[in-house]
Amino acid sequence: MKKIFMYLILSFLLFSCNNDTETQTKTTNKYQTQNVVLLVVDGPRISETWEAPAKENIPNRVNLLSQGVFISNFKNNGTTNTNPGHSALCSGVYENIKNNGTELPGYPSVMQQWLKYSGADKNKAWVIASKDKLEVLNNCKQADWKDKFQPSVDCGVNGNGSGYREDAVTVTKTKEVMRNYSPNIIVINLKDVDSYGHANNWNEYIKAIKTTDASIKEIWEYIQSLPAYKDKTTLIVSNDHGRHLDAKGGFSEHGDDCEGCRHIEFFAMGPDFKKNTIISTGTYEQIDITSTIAELLGVPLQYAKGKVIKDAFK
């Protein structure tokens, strides 16, 4: 009788374990996306990108739209500066943190939370930025998360305080990291558009928008060339902020709540997203990107305030 009882208990435990494994597998395989690359183009106005008369400055994105989805009314509803904007994209919380790299975000990023949840090595999540001050994205002030589960970083010349570097260097670094480590999450910052805007150099500002557009195509094609990424990677292109409308001071600055500063880009391609689609409905915003990344990778988020961009999904 005792043997029969023990057999029944063992059978129940094995059945439970199998069910848990199946549930976990189903959760893991909910989407085809296994990797997410978030590419942040720093500070273009939408009037010079998707709303230019013939979209003449972003020909590569126009062609790539056949593989992806664009949201025409996407907004930054927080502080329209570099560090607060990037922090919102990564944590899903709007905060008015200092813009000079001396203040950590208040809440853990989706990278930190994914590293904890997955148990992966820090080389499986990266922040790669032309601006050194964005190194703060690998940490936060929240006591349970500070100095824990930090993604790898390659920012500026040589880390925070070392100065900015050209975007071409950042694109090269990104490809090296992909090739050497095959990270599942990468956040990239390209700063040249913002830098030439602040320099009040219209011609170079437009040139930088065009160069960045070419870099987006280059990175997408590189993704498709790597077995670890091909057909299982989502690329999201967005902005930390826009720039002032001409009536509010012009393209050389940003930082207020004018439509030029708030209206930003959402363009994405991946195996789980619609193709050849422009979405003009809904109230999607910057912090929704965090929730969408978490949804694709199956990460339970703490603190994030955004929603999943369901209209972008197939």
Coordinates of C-alpha atoms in Angstrom, one line a residue:
M1 CA 0.0 0.0 0.0
K2 CA 2.8 2.3 0.9
K3 CA 4.5 1.6 -2.5
I4 CA 1.3 2.5 -4.3
F5 CA 1.0 5.7 -2.3
M6 CA 4.6 6.7 -3.1
Y7 CA 4.0 5.9 -6.8
L8 CA 1.0 8.1 -6.9
I9 CA 2.9 11.0 -5.3
L10 CA 5.8 10.6 -7.7
S11 CA 3.5 10.5 -10.7
F12 CA 1.8 13.7 -9.5
L13 CA 5.1 15.5 -9.0
L14 CA 6.3 14.4 -12.5
F15 CA 3.0 15.5 -14.0
S16 CA 3.3 18.9 -12.3
C17 CA 6.9 19.4 -13.4
N18 CA 5.9 18.5 -17.0
N19 CA 3.1 21.0 -16.9
D20 CA 5.4 23.7 -15.5
T21 CA 7.9 23.0 -18.3
E22 CA 5.2 23.2 -20.9
T23 CA 3.8 26.4 -19.5
Q24 CA 7.3 28.0 -19.4
T25 CA 7.9 26.9 -23.0
K26 CA 4.7 28.3 -24.1
T27 CA 5.5 31.6 -22.4
T28 CA 9.0 31.7 -23.9
N29 CA 7.7 30.9 -27.4
K30 CA 4.7 33.3 -27.3
Y31 CA 6.5 35.5 -29.9
Q32 CA 9.1 34.7 -32.5
T33 CA 11.2 37.7 -31.3
Q34 CA 14.2 36.6 -29.2
N35 CA 16.2 39.8 -29.4
V36 CA 15.3 43.5 -29.4
V37 CA 17.4 46.4 -30.6
L38 CA 16.2 49.8 -29.6
L39 CA 17.9 52.5 -31.8
V40 CA 17.4 56.0 -30.5
V41 CA 18.1 58.8 -33.0
D42 CA 18.8 61.7 -30.8
G43 CA 16.7 64.8 -31.5
P44 CA 15.4 65.1 -35.0
R45 CA 12.1 67.0 -35.6
I46 CA 9.4 64.9 -37.2
S47 CA 9.0 67.6 -39.8
E48 CA 12.5 66.7 -41.2
T49 CA 11.9 63.0 -41.1
W50 CA 8.5 61.3 -41.7
E51 CA 6.7 64.6 -42.2
A52 CA 9.1 66.1 -44.7
P53 CA 7.3 66.9 -48.0
A54 CA 8.6 63.9 -49.8
K55 CA 10.3 62.1 -46.9
E56 CA 13.4 63.0 -48.8
N57 CA 15.8 62.7 -45.8
I58 CA 14.8 59.1 -44.8
P59 CA 14.7 57.1 -48.1
N60 CA 15.9 53.9 -46.4
R61 CA 13.1 54.0 -43.8
V62 CA 10.6 54.7 -46.5
N63 CA 11.8 51.5 -48.4
L64 CA 12.0 49.5 -45.2
L65 CA 8.4 50.3 -44.3
S66 CA 7.4 47.4 -46.5
Q67 CA 8.9 45.3 -43.7
G68 CA 7.6 47.3 -40.8
V69 CA 5.2 49.6 -39.0
F70 CA 5.2 53.4 -38.4
I71 CA 3.1 55.2 -35.8
S72 CA 2.4 58.7 -37.0
N73 CA 1.3 60.4 -33.8
F74 CA 3.8 59.0 -31.3
K75 CA 4.7 61.3 -28.4
N76 CA 7.2 62.0 -25.7
N77 CA 4.9 63.2 -22.9
G78 CA 7.7 63.7 -20.4
T79 CA 10.8 65.9 -20.3
T80 CA 12.0 66.5 -23.8
N81 CA 15.8 66.2 -23.1
T82 CA 18.3 63.5 -23.8
N83 CA 18.8 61.7 -20.4
P84 CA 15.2 62.0 -19.3
G85 CA 14.0 60.8 -22.7
H86 CA 16.4 57.8 -22.8
S87 CA 15.5 56.9 -19.3
A88 CA 11.8 56.9 -20.1
L89 CA 12.4 54.7 -23.1
C90 CA 14.3 52.2 -21.0
S91 CA 12.4 52.2 -17.7
G92 CA 8.8 53.1 -18.8
V93 CA 8.6 55.9 -16.3
Y94 CA 8.8 59.7 -17.1
E95 CA 11.3 61.4 -14.8
N96 CA 12.9 64.8 -14.9
I97 CA 16.4 63.6 -14.1
K98 CA 19.5 65.7 -14.7
N99 CA 20.5 65.9 -18.3
N100 CA 24.3 65.9 -17.8
G101 CA 24.9 62.3 -16.7
T102 CA 25.3 63.0 -13.0
E103 CA 21.9 61.5 -11.9
L104 CA 20.8 57.9 -12.3
P105 CA 17.3 57.0 -13.4
G106 CA 15.0 56.4 -10.5
Y107 CA 13.8 53.0 -11.7
P108 CA 15.3 49.9 -13.2
S109 CA 15.5 49.6 -17.0
V110 CA 14.0 46.8 -19.0
M111 CA 17.6 45.6 -19.5
Q112 CA 18.2 45.2 -15.7
Q113 CA 14.9 43.5 -15.2
W114 CA 15.5 41.1 -18.2
L115 CA 18.9 40.2 -16.8
K116 CA 17.5 39.4 -13.4
Y117 CA 14.5 37.4 -14.9
S118 CA 16.6 35.5 -17.4
G119 CA 19.7 35.0 -15.3
A120 CA 21.8 35.9 -18.3
D121 CA 25.3 37.2 -18.3
K122 CA 25.7 41.0 -18.5
N123 CA 27.1 40.7 -22.0
K124 CA 23.6 39.7 -23.2
A125 CA 22.3 43.3 -22.6
W126 CA 24.1 46.4 -23.8
V127 CA 23.9 50.2 -23.8
I128 CA 26.0 51.5 -26.8
A129 CA 25.9 55.3 -27.1
S130 CA 27.6 58.2 -28.8
K131 CA 27.0 60.3 -25.7
D132 CA 29.1 59.4 -22.7
K133 CA 26.5 60.7 -20.3
L134 CA 24.1 57.9 -21.2
E135 CA 26.2 55.4 -19.3
V136 CA 23.8 56.1 -16.4
L137 CA 21.3 53.9 -18.2
N138 CA 22.9 50.8 -16.9
N139 CA 21.9 51.6 -13.3
C140 CA 19.2 53.2 -11.2
K141 CA 18.5 54.7 -7.8
Q142 CA 15.9 52.2 -6.7
A143 CA 17.4 50.5 -3.6
D144 CA 16.5 46.9 -4.6
W145 CA 18.1 47.4 -8.0
K146 CA 21.0 49.9 -7.6
D147 CA 24.3 48.4 -8.7
K148 CA 22.6 45.1 -9.6
F149 CA 21.9 43.3 -12.9
Q150 CA 23.7 46.0 -14.8
P151 CA 24.0 45.7 -18.6
S152 CA 27.3 46.2 -20.3
V153 CA 28.1 49.6 -21.6
D154 CA 30.1 51.3 -24.4
C155 CA 29.4 55.0 -24.2
G156 CA 31.2 58.0 -25.6
V157 CA 35.0 58.0 -26.0
N158 CA 35.6 55.9 -22.9
G159 CA 32.6 56.1 -20.5
N160 CA 30.9 58.9 -18.6
G161 CA 32.9 62.0 -18.5
S162 CA 35.1 61.1 -21.4
G163 CA 33.2 63.1 -24.1
Y164 CA 31.0 62.3 -27.1
R165 CA 32.1 60.3 -30.1
E166 CA 31.0 60.2 -33.7
D167 CA 28.0 58.0 -34.7
A168 CA 30.1 56.1 -37.2
V169 CA 32.2 54.7 -34.2
T170 CA 29.0 53.8 -32.4
V171 CA 27.7 51.9 -35.4
T172 CA 31.0 50.0 -35.7
K173 CA 30.9 49.2 -31.9
T174 CA 27.3 47.9 -32.2
K175 CA 28.3 45.5 -35.0
E176 CA 31.3 44.3 -33.0
V177 CA 29.1 43.7 -29.9
M178 CA 26.5 41.8 -32.0
R179 CA 29.2 39.7 -33.6
N180 CA 31.1 38.9 -30.4
Y181 CA 28.4 38.6 -27.8
S182 CA 25.0 38.1 -29.5
P183 CA 23.1 40.2 -26.9
N184 CA 19.4 39.8 -26.6
I185 CA 18.8 43.5 -25.8
I186 CA 20.7 46.4 -27.2
V187 CA 20.0 50.1 -26.7
I188 CA 21.8 52.4 -29.1
N189 CA 22.1 56.2 -29.1
L190 CA 23.2 58.1 -32.3
K191 CA 23.8 61.7 -31.4
D192 CA 25.0 63.6 -34.6
V193 CA 21.5 64.9 -35.5
D194 CA 21.2 66.5 -32.1
S195 CA 24.7 67.9 -32.0
Y196 CA 24.4 69.6 -35.4
G197 CA 21.0 71.0 -34.4
H198 CA 22.5 72.6 -31.3
A199 CA 25.3 74.0 -33.4
N200 CA 22.5 75.7 -35.4
N201 CA 24.0 74.2 -38.6
W202 CA 21.0 73.4 -40.8
N203 CA 22.9 71.7 -43.6
E204 CA 24.8 69.4 -41.3
Y205 CA 21.7 68.7 -39.3
I206 CA 19.9 67.5 -42.5
K207 CA 23.0 65.6 -43.6
A208 CA 23.1 63.8 -40.2
I209 CA 19.4 62.8 -40.5
K210 CA 20.3 61.2 -43.9
T211 CA 23.4 59.5 -42.5
T212 CA 21.5 58.1 -39.6
D213 CA 18.8 56.8 -42.0
A214 CA 21.6 55.0 -43.9
S215 CA 22.9 53.6 -40.5
I216 CA 19.4 52.2 -39.7
K217 CA 19.5 50.3 -42.9
E218 CA 23.1 49.1 -42.3
I219 CA 22.2 47.8 -38.8
W220 CA 19.0 46.1 -40.0
E221 CA 20.9 44.4 -42.8
Y222 CA 23.7 43.3 -40.4
I223 CA 21.0 41.9 -38.1
Q224 CA 19.7 39.8 -41.0
S225 CA 23.3 38.6 -41.8
L226 CA 23.8 37.0 -38.4
P227 CA 22.4 33.5 -37.6
A228 CA 21.8 34.6 -34.0
Y229 CA 19.6 37.4 -35.1
K230 CA 18.1 36.7 -38.5
D231 CA 14.3 36.5 -38.5
K232 CA 14.1 36.5 -34.7
T233 CA 15.1 40.1 -33.9
T234 CA 12.9 43.2 -33.6
L235 CA 14.4 46.6 -34.4
I236 CA 12.7 49.6 -32.9
V237 CA 13.7 53.1 -34.0
S238 CA 12.6 56.1 -31.9
N239 CA 13.8 59.4 -30.4
D240 CA 14.5 60.8 -27.0
H241 CA 12.9 64.1 -28.1
G242 CA 12.2 66.3 -31.1
R243 CA 13.0 70.0 -31.5
H244 CA 11.3 73.4 -31.2
L245 CA 8.8 74.4 -33.9
D246 CA 10.0 77.4 -35.9
A247 CA 7.4 79.5 -34.1
K248 CA 8.9 78.4 -30.7
G249 CA 12.5 79.1 -31.4
G250 CA 13.5 76.8 -34.2
F251 CA 15.4 73.6 -34.7
S252 CA 18.6 74.5 -32.7
E253 CA 17.0 73.8 -29.3
H254 CA 14.5 71.6 -27.5
G255 CA 13.2 70.9 -24.0
D256 CA 9.7 72.3 -23.7
D257 CA 6.2 70.9 -24.4
C258 CA 5.7 72.3 -27.9
E259 CA 4.5 69.9 -30.6
G260 CA 7.9 69.9 -32.2
C261 CA 9.6 68.7 -29.1
R262 CA 6.9 66.2 -28.2
H263 CA 6.3 64.6 -31.6
I264 CA 8.7 61.7 -32.0
E265 CA 9.2 58.6 -34.2
F266 CA 8.1 55.0 -33.7
F267 CA 9.3 52.8 -36.6
A268 CA 9.8 49.1 -36.0
M269 CA 10.5 45.9 -37.9
G270 CA 10.4 42.3 -36.6
P271 CA 8.9 38.9 -36.9
D272 CA 5.9 39.7 -34.7
F273 CA 5.0 43.2 -36.1
K274 CA 2.8 44.2 -39.0
K275 CA 4.4 45.1 -42.3
N276 CA 3.8 48.0 -44.7
T277 CA 1.6 49.6 -42.0
I278 CA 1.1 53.2 -40.8
I279 CA -0.9 53.6 -37.6
S280 CA -2.6 57.0 -37.0
T281 CA -4.9 55.9 -34.2
G282 CA -4.4 55.4 -30.5
T283 CA -2.4 57.4 -27.9
Y284 CA 0.9 55.7 -28.0
E285 CA 3.9 57.3 -26.3
Q286 CA 7.5 57.0 -25.3
I287 CA 7.1 54.9 -22.2
D288 CA 5.1 52.3 -24.1
I289 CA 8.3 51.1 -25.8
T290 CA 9.5 49.6 -22.5
S291 CA 6.3 47.6 -22.0
T292 CA 6.4 46.5 -25.7
I293 CA 10.0 45.2 -25.3
A294 CA 9.1 43.4 -22.1
E295 CA 6.1 41.9 -23.8
L296 CA 8.2 40.6 -26.7
L297 CA 10.8 39.1 -24.4
G298 CA 8.4 37.8 -21.7
V299 CA 9.8 40.0 -18.9
P300 CA 7.6 40.9 -15.9
L301 CA 8.1 44.6 -15.3
Q302 CA 8.1 46.6 -12.1
Y303 CA 7.3 50.3 -11.9
A304 CA 6.8 50.8 -15.7
K305 CA 3.7 53.0 -16.5
G306 CA 3.4 52.4 -20.2
K307 CA 1.2 50.0 -22.2
V308 CA 2.0 47.4 -24.9
I309 CA 1.8 48.8 -28.4
K310 CA -0.7 46.2 -29.5
D311 CA -1.7 47.8 -32.7
A312 CA 1.9 47.2 -34.0
F313 CA 1.6 43.4 -33.6
K314 CA 0.4 41.0 -36.3

